[in-house]
């Protein structure tokens, strides 16, 4: 009898222990589930998707950025709302189009008092930081720590503003930015809280100054310009009026580093480049000169003209542009390694994007601004091991206004009704039952540098309709399947009459949905002209 009782109590003990253990496991699982993910939002400035090897254009090799796509998702149709720096950043922070958040151009101040996703994450228990380029004046709001570039920033001996206090760092900007970000992750944040870090590089923004280590990278490679490099802009007067041509507008000294000691190359922006060069240390200058001086001598001896000069300029541009990206890629590798080595990989969402795309010779251009694909589109790569399957490919139309609601969704925070973007969470998990079929675009910065006229438009899966206005009134329609490089404006083509009608309807639908109008355009124009002191055309 005694032994029986003993046996029963032993059994009961194990049964209870088993239940308790199961309970405990469940609690731990729930805790892990409930644990808010960390967010690392990586952005570079003017990084063309053509210059990320994961996109398969074969121009360069970015193994670390590619890791994000391999371990997570790549978006083939990521777009911006407005292809210029500050307005794109404002749209990402607020989740709203430019005409709603008020930051329509690089000229007007951004209103930091409005809601942004960093503020919302803070309210939801996050520790937040902003490091590097933001290009929105005033002390950033929504961050426990900020260390940002004043305006565009400088490649060498960069100035920063740390929590409102100005400071100059020795070294090369891309590394300085990475070091500040890693230092915050490692020593400055409250490790009890989930974190959100915005790690934003200046590179590869103009004027593409590489770091010493990469001065000779891809030196032996000759790049063939894109097929439409010598575009004649037929039936595209806005494209014809631009001043962002590699051949005509790229400055030999400022952009292409032909700062000859004899001072024979007296270009328009020579002095501006001299000031950037002067920020280097003697060692940096020596390394720089050792690379560029022979190129300068060779260039002068050749006396290139016409198409030969255009192709030479294109190659010089590509070399420097791609070299600055290599340092960005190294920084991404360091941050990914840090997350891995510190057990943060599983619970951290990593996004890589740019504030817009960039022309790498398409239509003969550099810069951005236009609603044509190369600058409208932007790279987006995203990983989150807990939810996103490695090797995910997303072909739906997504836009920079989608980042804010995506981060809030993952963080379990409320997504305010005024936010115009959509969370990408279900789309990227393969759980979205429906998705948008069109996206809207606006651009306002004109009259200005590069002379890209004011325009707005709509893009669907296969077509794009654009309206250029102010000192022009021109509609353009593209069949993106038949004409992916947008060389043929079919707006007046009778074969496209019904598509034209559909696209006008789509455009009106978009403008109604987001709350845009000609009256708002007129208002923004008046403000712009008066701020810049320009007389109305
Ligand atoms: C600067 C550049 C332009 C560039 C704008 C906007 N000129 O003005 O080439 O289009 O920035 O770029 S520079 O001489 O200063 O390099 S943005 O990314 O900030 O919007
Ligand atoms: Ca930019």
PDB file of C-alpha atoms in Angstrom, residues 335-493:
ATOM      1  CA  UNK A 335      26.295  46.483 -39.025  1.00  0.00           C
ATOM      2  CA  UNK A 336      24.960  43.067 -40.102  1.00  0.00           C
ATOM      3  CA  UNK A 337      27.940  41.401 -38.426  1.00  0.00           C
ATOM      4  CA  UNK A 338      27.357  43.379 -35.253  1.00  0.00           C
ATOM      5  CA  UNK A 339      23.744  42.191 -35.089  1.00  0.00           C
ATOM      6  CA  UNK A 340      24.813  38.592 -35.642  1.00  0.00           C
ATOM      7  CA  UNK A 341      27.666  38.618 -33.147  1.00  0.00           C
ATOM      8  CA  UNK A 342      25.472  40.156 -30.468  1.00  0.00           C
ATOM      9  CA  UNK A 343      22.540  37.787 -30.761  1.00  0.00           C
ATOM     10  CA  UNK A 344      20.319  40.471 -32.285  1.00  0.00           C
ATOM     11  CA  UNK A 345      19.888  38.968 -35.731  1.00  0.00           C
ATOM     12  CA  UNK A 346      16.692  36.960 -35.178  1.00  0.00           C
ATOM     13  CA  UNK A 347      14.682  39.784 -33.700  1.00  0.00           C
ATOM     14  CA  UNK A 348      15.859  42.663 -35.903  1.00  0.00           C
ATOM     15  CA  UNK A 349      14.256  43.981 -39.082  1.00  0.00           C
ATOM     16  CA  UNK A 350      16.862  45.387 -41.474  1.00  0.00           C
ATOM     17  CA  UNK A 351      15.826  47.565 -44.407  1.00  0.00           C
ATOM     18  CA  UNK A 352      18.145  48.954 -47.075  1.00  0.00           C
ATOM     19  CA  UNK A 353      16.895  51.686 -49.372  1.00  0.00           C
ATOM     20  CA  UNK A 354      17.829  55.016 -50.980  1.00  0.00           C
ATOM     21  CA  UNK A 355      16.025  58.366 -50.913  1.00  0.00           C
ATOM     22  CA  UNK A 356      15.505  57.906 -54.665  1.00  0.00           C
ATOM     23  CA  UNK A 357      17.016  56.274 -57.700  1.00  0.00           C
ATOM     24  CA  UNK A 358      19.633  57.852 -59.953  1.00  0.00           C
ATOM     25  CA  UNK A 359      20.572  58.021 -63.618  1.00  0.00           C
ATOM     26  CA  UNK A 360      23.725  56.149 -64.522  1.00  0.00           C
ATOM     27  CA  UNK A 361      23.830  57.440 -68.089  1.00  0.00           C
ATOM     28  CA  UNK A 362      20.258  56.505 -69.085  1.00  0.00           C
ATOM     29  CA  UNK A 363      18.981  59.290 -71.409  1.00  0.00           C
ATOM     30  CA  UNK A 364      22.555  60.669 -71.128  1.00  0.00           C
ATOM     31  CA  UNK A 365      21.969  61.786 -67.528  1.00  0.00           C
ATOM     32  CA  UNK A 366      23.136  61.902 -63.953  1.00  0.00           C
ATOM     33  CA  UNK A 367      20.896  63.160 -61.065  1.00  0.00           C
ATOM     34  CA  UNK A 368      17.224  62.241 -60.525  1.00  0.00           C
ATOM     35  CA  UNK A 369      13.938  64.281 -60.153  1.00  0.00           C
ATOM     36  CA  UNK A 370      12.040  62.857 -63.153  1.00  0.00           C
ATOM     37  CA  UNK A 371       9.216  60.347 -62.870  1.00  0.00           C
ATOM     38  CA  UNK A 372      11.001  58.183 -65.445  1.00  0.00           C
ATOM     39  CA  UNK A 373      11.866  54.771 -64.036  1.00  0.00           C
ATOM     40  CA  UNK A 374      15.543  55.129 -63.069  1.00  0.00           C
ATOM     41  CA  UNK A 375      14.917  57.947 -60.605  1.00  0.00           C
ATOM     42  CA  UNK A 376      11.310  57.139 -59.652  1.00  0.00           C
ATOM     43  CA  UNK A 377      12.333  53.620 -58.684  1.00  0.00           C
ATOM     44  CA  UNK A 378      14.498  53.010 -55.638  1.00  0.00           C
ATOM     45  CA  UNK A 379      16.189  49.923 -54.220  1.00  0.00           C
ATOM     46  CA  UNK A 380      14.381  48.209 -51.322  1.00  0.00           C
ATOM     47  CA  UNK A 381      15.746  45.140 -49.556  1.00  0.00           C
ATOM     48  CA  UNK A 382      14.410  43.896 -46.259  1.00  0.00           C
ATOM     49  CA  UNK A 383      15.073  41.052 -43.877  1.00  0.00           C
ATOM     50  CA  UNK A 384      13.465  39.810 -40.684  1.00  0.00           C
ATOM     51  CA  UNK A 385      14.349  36.167 -40.027  1.00  0.00           C
ATOM     52  CA  UNK A 386      11.321  35.623 -37.789  1.00  0.00           C
ATOM     53  CA  UNK A 387       8.812  36.428 -40.521  1.00  0.00           C
ATOM     54  CA  UNK A 388      10.397  36.847 -43.948  1.00  0.00           C
ATOM     55  CA  UNK A 389      11.521  33.797 -45.911  1.00  0.00           C
ATOM     56  CA  UNK A 390      15.010  33.993 -47.431  1.00  0.00           C
ATOM     57  CA  UNK A 391      14.975  34.707 -51.165  1.00  0.00           C
ATOM     58  CA  UNK A 392      11.539  36.394 -51.211  1.00  0.00           C
ATOM     59  CA  UNK A 393      10.924  38.442 -54.375  1.00  0.00           C
ATOM     60  CA  UNK A 394       8.239  41.132 -54.390  1.00  0.00           C
ATOM     61  CA  UNK A 395       6.989  42.502 -57.721  1.00  0.00           C
ATOM     62  CA  UNK A 396       4.040  44.586 -56.449  1.00  0.00           C
ATOM     63  CA  UNK A 397       4.115  48.395 -56.568  1.00  0.00           C
ATOM     64  CA  UNK A 398       5.389  49.671 -53.237  1.00  0.00           C
ATOM     65  CA  UNK A 399       6.369  53.188 -52.264  1.00  0.00           C
ATOM     66  CA  UNK A 400       8.473  55.045 -49.687  1.00  0.00           C
ATOM     67  CA  UNK A 401       5.288  56.137 -47.827  1.00  0.00           C
ATOM     68  CA  UNK A 402       4.909  52.443 -46.898  1.00  0.00           C
ATOM     69  CA  UNK A 403       7.891  52.337 -44.520  1.00  0.00           C
ATOM     70  CA  UNK A 404       6.254  54.204 -41.627  1.00  0.00           C
ATOM     71  CA  UNK A 405       3.142  51.983 -41.423  1.00  0.00           C
ATOM     72  CA  UNK A 406       5.308  48.866 -41.920  1.00  0.00           C
ATOM     73  CA  UNK A 407       7.507  49.662 -38.940  1.00  0.00           C
ATOM     74  CA  UNK A 408       4.514  50.592 -36.793  1.00  0.00           C
ATOM     75  CA  UNK A 409       2.795  47.349 -37.766  1.00  0.00           C
ATOM     76  CA  UNK A 410       5.782  45.212 -36.778  1.00  0.00           C
ATOM     77  CA  UNK A 411       6.114  47.148 -33.527  1.00  0.00           C
ATOM     78  CA  UNK A 412       2.458  46.516 -32.691  1.00  0.00           C
ATOM     79  CA  UNK A 413       1.795  50.271 -32.615  1.00  0.00           C
ATOM     80  CA  UNK A 414      -1.310  52.012 -33.849  1.00  0.00           C
ATOM     81  CA  UNK A 415      -1.242  53.197 -37.477  1.00  0.00           C
ATOM     82  CA  UNK A 416      -2.943  56.561 -37.568  1.00  0.00           C
ATOM     83  CA  UNK A 417      -5.687  56.974 -40.170  1.00  0.00           C
ATOM     84  CA  UNK A 418      -3.917  59.979 -41.675  1.00  0.00           C
ATOM     85  CA  UNK A 419      -1.000  57.767 -42.806  1.00  0.00           C
ATOM     86  CA  UNK A 420      -1.247  57.251 -46.573  1.00  0.00           C
ATOM     87  CA  UNK A 421       1.126  54.326 -47.037  1.00  0.00           C
ATOM     88  CA  UNK A 422       0.329  50.652 -46.480  1.00  0.00           C
ATOM     89  CA  UNK A 423       2.123  48.181 -44.239  1.00  0.00           C
ATOM     90  CA  UNK A 424       4.310  45.807 -46.267  1.00  0.00           C
ATOM     91  CA  UNK A 425       4.168  43.133 -43.562  1.00  0.00           C
ATOM     92  CA  UNK A 426       1.524  40.887 -45.125  1.00  0.00           C
ATOM     93  CA  UNK A 427       2.785  41.493 -48.640  1.00  0.00           C
ATOM     94  CA  UNK A 428       6.248  40.340 -47.722  1.00  0.00           C
ATOM     95  CA  UNK A 429       4.916  37.326 -45.778  1.00  0.00           C
ATOM     96  CA  UNK A 430       2.821  36.246 -48.721  1.00  0.00           C
ATOM     97  CA  UNK A 431      -0.383  36.813 -46.725  1.00  0.00           C
ATOM     98  CA  UNK A 432      -1.766  39.862 -48.540  1.00  0.00           C
ATOM     99  CA  UNK A 433      -4.974  39.019 -50.366  1.00  0.00           C
ATOM    100  CA  UNK A 434      -5.010  42.243 -52.357  1.00  0.00           C
ATOM    101  CA  UNK A 435      -2.648  45.079 -53.105  1.00  0.00           C
ATOM    102  CA  UNK A 436      -2.749  48.487 -54.813  1.00  0.00           C
ATOM    103  CA  UNK A 437      -2.672  48.652 -58.614  1.00  0.00           C
ATOM    104  CA  UNK A 438      -1.347  52.190 -59.036  1.00  0.00           C
ATOM    105  CA  UNK A 439       1.003  54.701 -57.398  1.00  0.00           C
ATOM    106  CA  UNK A 440       1.077  58.492 -57.452  1.00  0.00           C
ATOM    107  CA  UNK A 441       4.027  60.860 -57.893  1.00  0.00           C
ATOM    108  CA  UNK A 442       4.697  64.598 -57.527  1.00  0.00           C
ATOM    109  CA  UNK A 443       7.748  66.820 -58.180  1.00  0.00           C
ATOM    110  CA  UNK A 444       7.912  70.550 -57.432  1.00  0.00           C
ATOM    111  CA  UNK A 445      11.472  71.818 -57.447  1.00  0.00           C
ATOM    112  CA  UNK A 446      11.468  74.151 -60.464  1.00  0.00           C
ATOM    113  CA  UNK A 447      12.826  76.611 -61.504  1.00  0.00           C
ATOM    114  CA  UNK A 448      16.009  75.186 -59.972  1.00  0.00           C
ATOM    115  CA  UNK A 449      19.351  73.467 -60.508  1.00  0.00           C
ATOM    116  CA  UNK A 450      19.134  70.746 -63.223  1.00  0.00           C
ATOM    117  CA  UNK A 451      15.983  72.360 -64.671  1.00  0.00           C
ATOM    118  CA  UNK A 452      13.551  69.474 -64.304  1.00  0.00           C
ATOM    119  CA  UNK A 453      10.046  70.873 -64.739  1.00  0.00           C
ATOM    120  CA  UNK A 454       7.218  70.481 -62.243  1.00  0.00           C
ATOM    121  CA  UNK A 455       5.200  67.337 -62.836  1.00  0.00           C
ATOM    122  CA  UNK A 456       2.918  64.723 -61.343  1.00  0.00           C
ATOM    123  CA  UNK A 457       1.672  61.384 -62.594  1.00  0.00           C
ATOM    124  CA  UNK A 458       0.457  57.867 -62.071  1.00  0.00           C
ATOM    125  CA  UNK A 459       2.080  54.503 -62.700  1.00  0.00           C
ATOM    126  CA  UNK A 460       0.299  51.183 -62.994  1.00  0.00           C
ATOM    127  CA  UNK A 461       1.702  47.747 -63.700  1.00  0.00           C
ATOM    128  CA  UNK A 462       2.149  48.449 -67.403  1.00  0.00           C
ATOM    129  CA  UNK A 463       1.651  52.156 -68.052  1.00  0.00           C
ATOM    130  CA  UNK A 464       2.692  55.588 -66.887  1.00  0.00           C
ATOM    131  CA  UNK A 465       0.984  58.939 -67.387  1.00  0.00           C
ATOM    132  CA  UNK A 466       2.845  62.181 -66.586  1.00  0.00           C
ATOM    133  CA  UNK A 467       1.793  65.814 -66.733  1.00  0.00           C
ATOM    134  CA  UNK A 468       4.492  68.494 -66.906  1.00  0.00           C
ATOM    135  CA  UNK A 469       3.160  71.958 -66.006  1.00  0.00           C
ATOM    136  CA  UNK A 470       3.951  75.575 -65.049  1.00  0.00           C
ATOM    137  CA  UNK A 471       5.970  76.930 -68.013  1.00  0.00           C
ATOM    138  CA  UNK A 472       4.945  73.936 -70.132  1.00  0.00           C
ATOM    139  CA  UNK A 473       1.741  71.917 -70.525  1.00  0.00           C
ATOM    140  CA  UNK A 474       2.731  68.512 -71.796  1.00  0.00           C
ATOM    141  CA  UNK A 475       1.299  65.053 -71.210  1.00  0.00           C
ATOM    142  CA  UNK A 476       3.346  61.907 -71.657  1.00  0.00           C
ATOM    143  CA  UNK A 477       2.171  58.300 -71.778  1.00  0.00           C
ATOM    144  CA  UNK A 478       4.467  55.265 -71.750  1.00  0.00           C
ATOM    145  CA  UNK A 479       3.868  51.635 -72.505  1.00  0.00           C
ATOM    146  CA  UNK A 480       6.333  50.225 -69.979  1.00  0.00           C
ATOM    147  CA  UNK A 481       6.160  46.693 -71.315  1.00  0.00           C
ATOM    148  CA  UNK A 482       6.950  47.620 -74.923  1.00  0.00           C
ATOM    149  CA  UNK A 483       9.119  50.623 -74.112  1.00  0.00           C
ATOM    150  CA  UNK A 484      10.774  50.067 -70.709  1.00  0.00           C
ATOM    151  CA  UNK A 485      13.349  52.807 -71.286  1.00  0.00           C
ATOM    152  CA  UNK A 486      10.603  55.389 -71.970  1.00  0.00           C
ATOM    153  CA  UNK A 487      11.768  56.665 -75.330  1.00  0.00           C
ATOM    154  CA  UNK A 488       8.366  56.843 -77.048  1.00  0.00           C
ATOM    155  CA  UNK A 489       5.679  59.136 -75.766  1.00  0.00           C
ATOM    156  CA  UNK A 490       2.452  57.532 -77.047  1.00  0.00           C
ATOM    157  CA  UNK A 491       0.076  60.128 -75.581  1.00  0.00           C
ATOM    158  CA  UNK A 492      -1.149  61.223 -79.040  1.00  0.00           C
ATOM    159  CA  UNK A 493      -0.998  57.762 -80.589  1.00  0.00           C
TER     160      UNK A 493
END
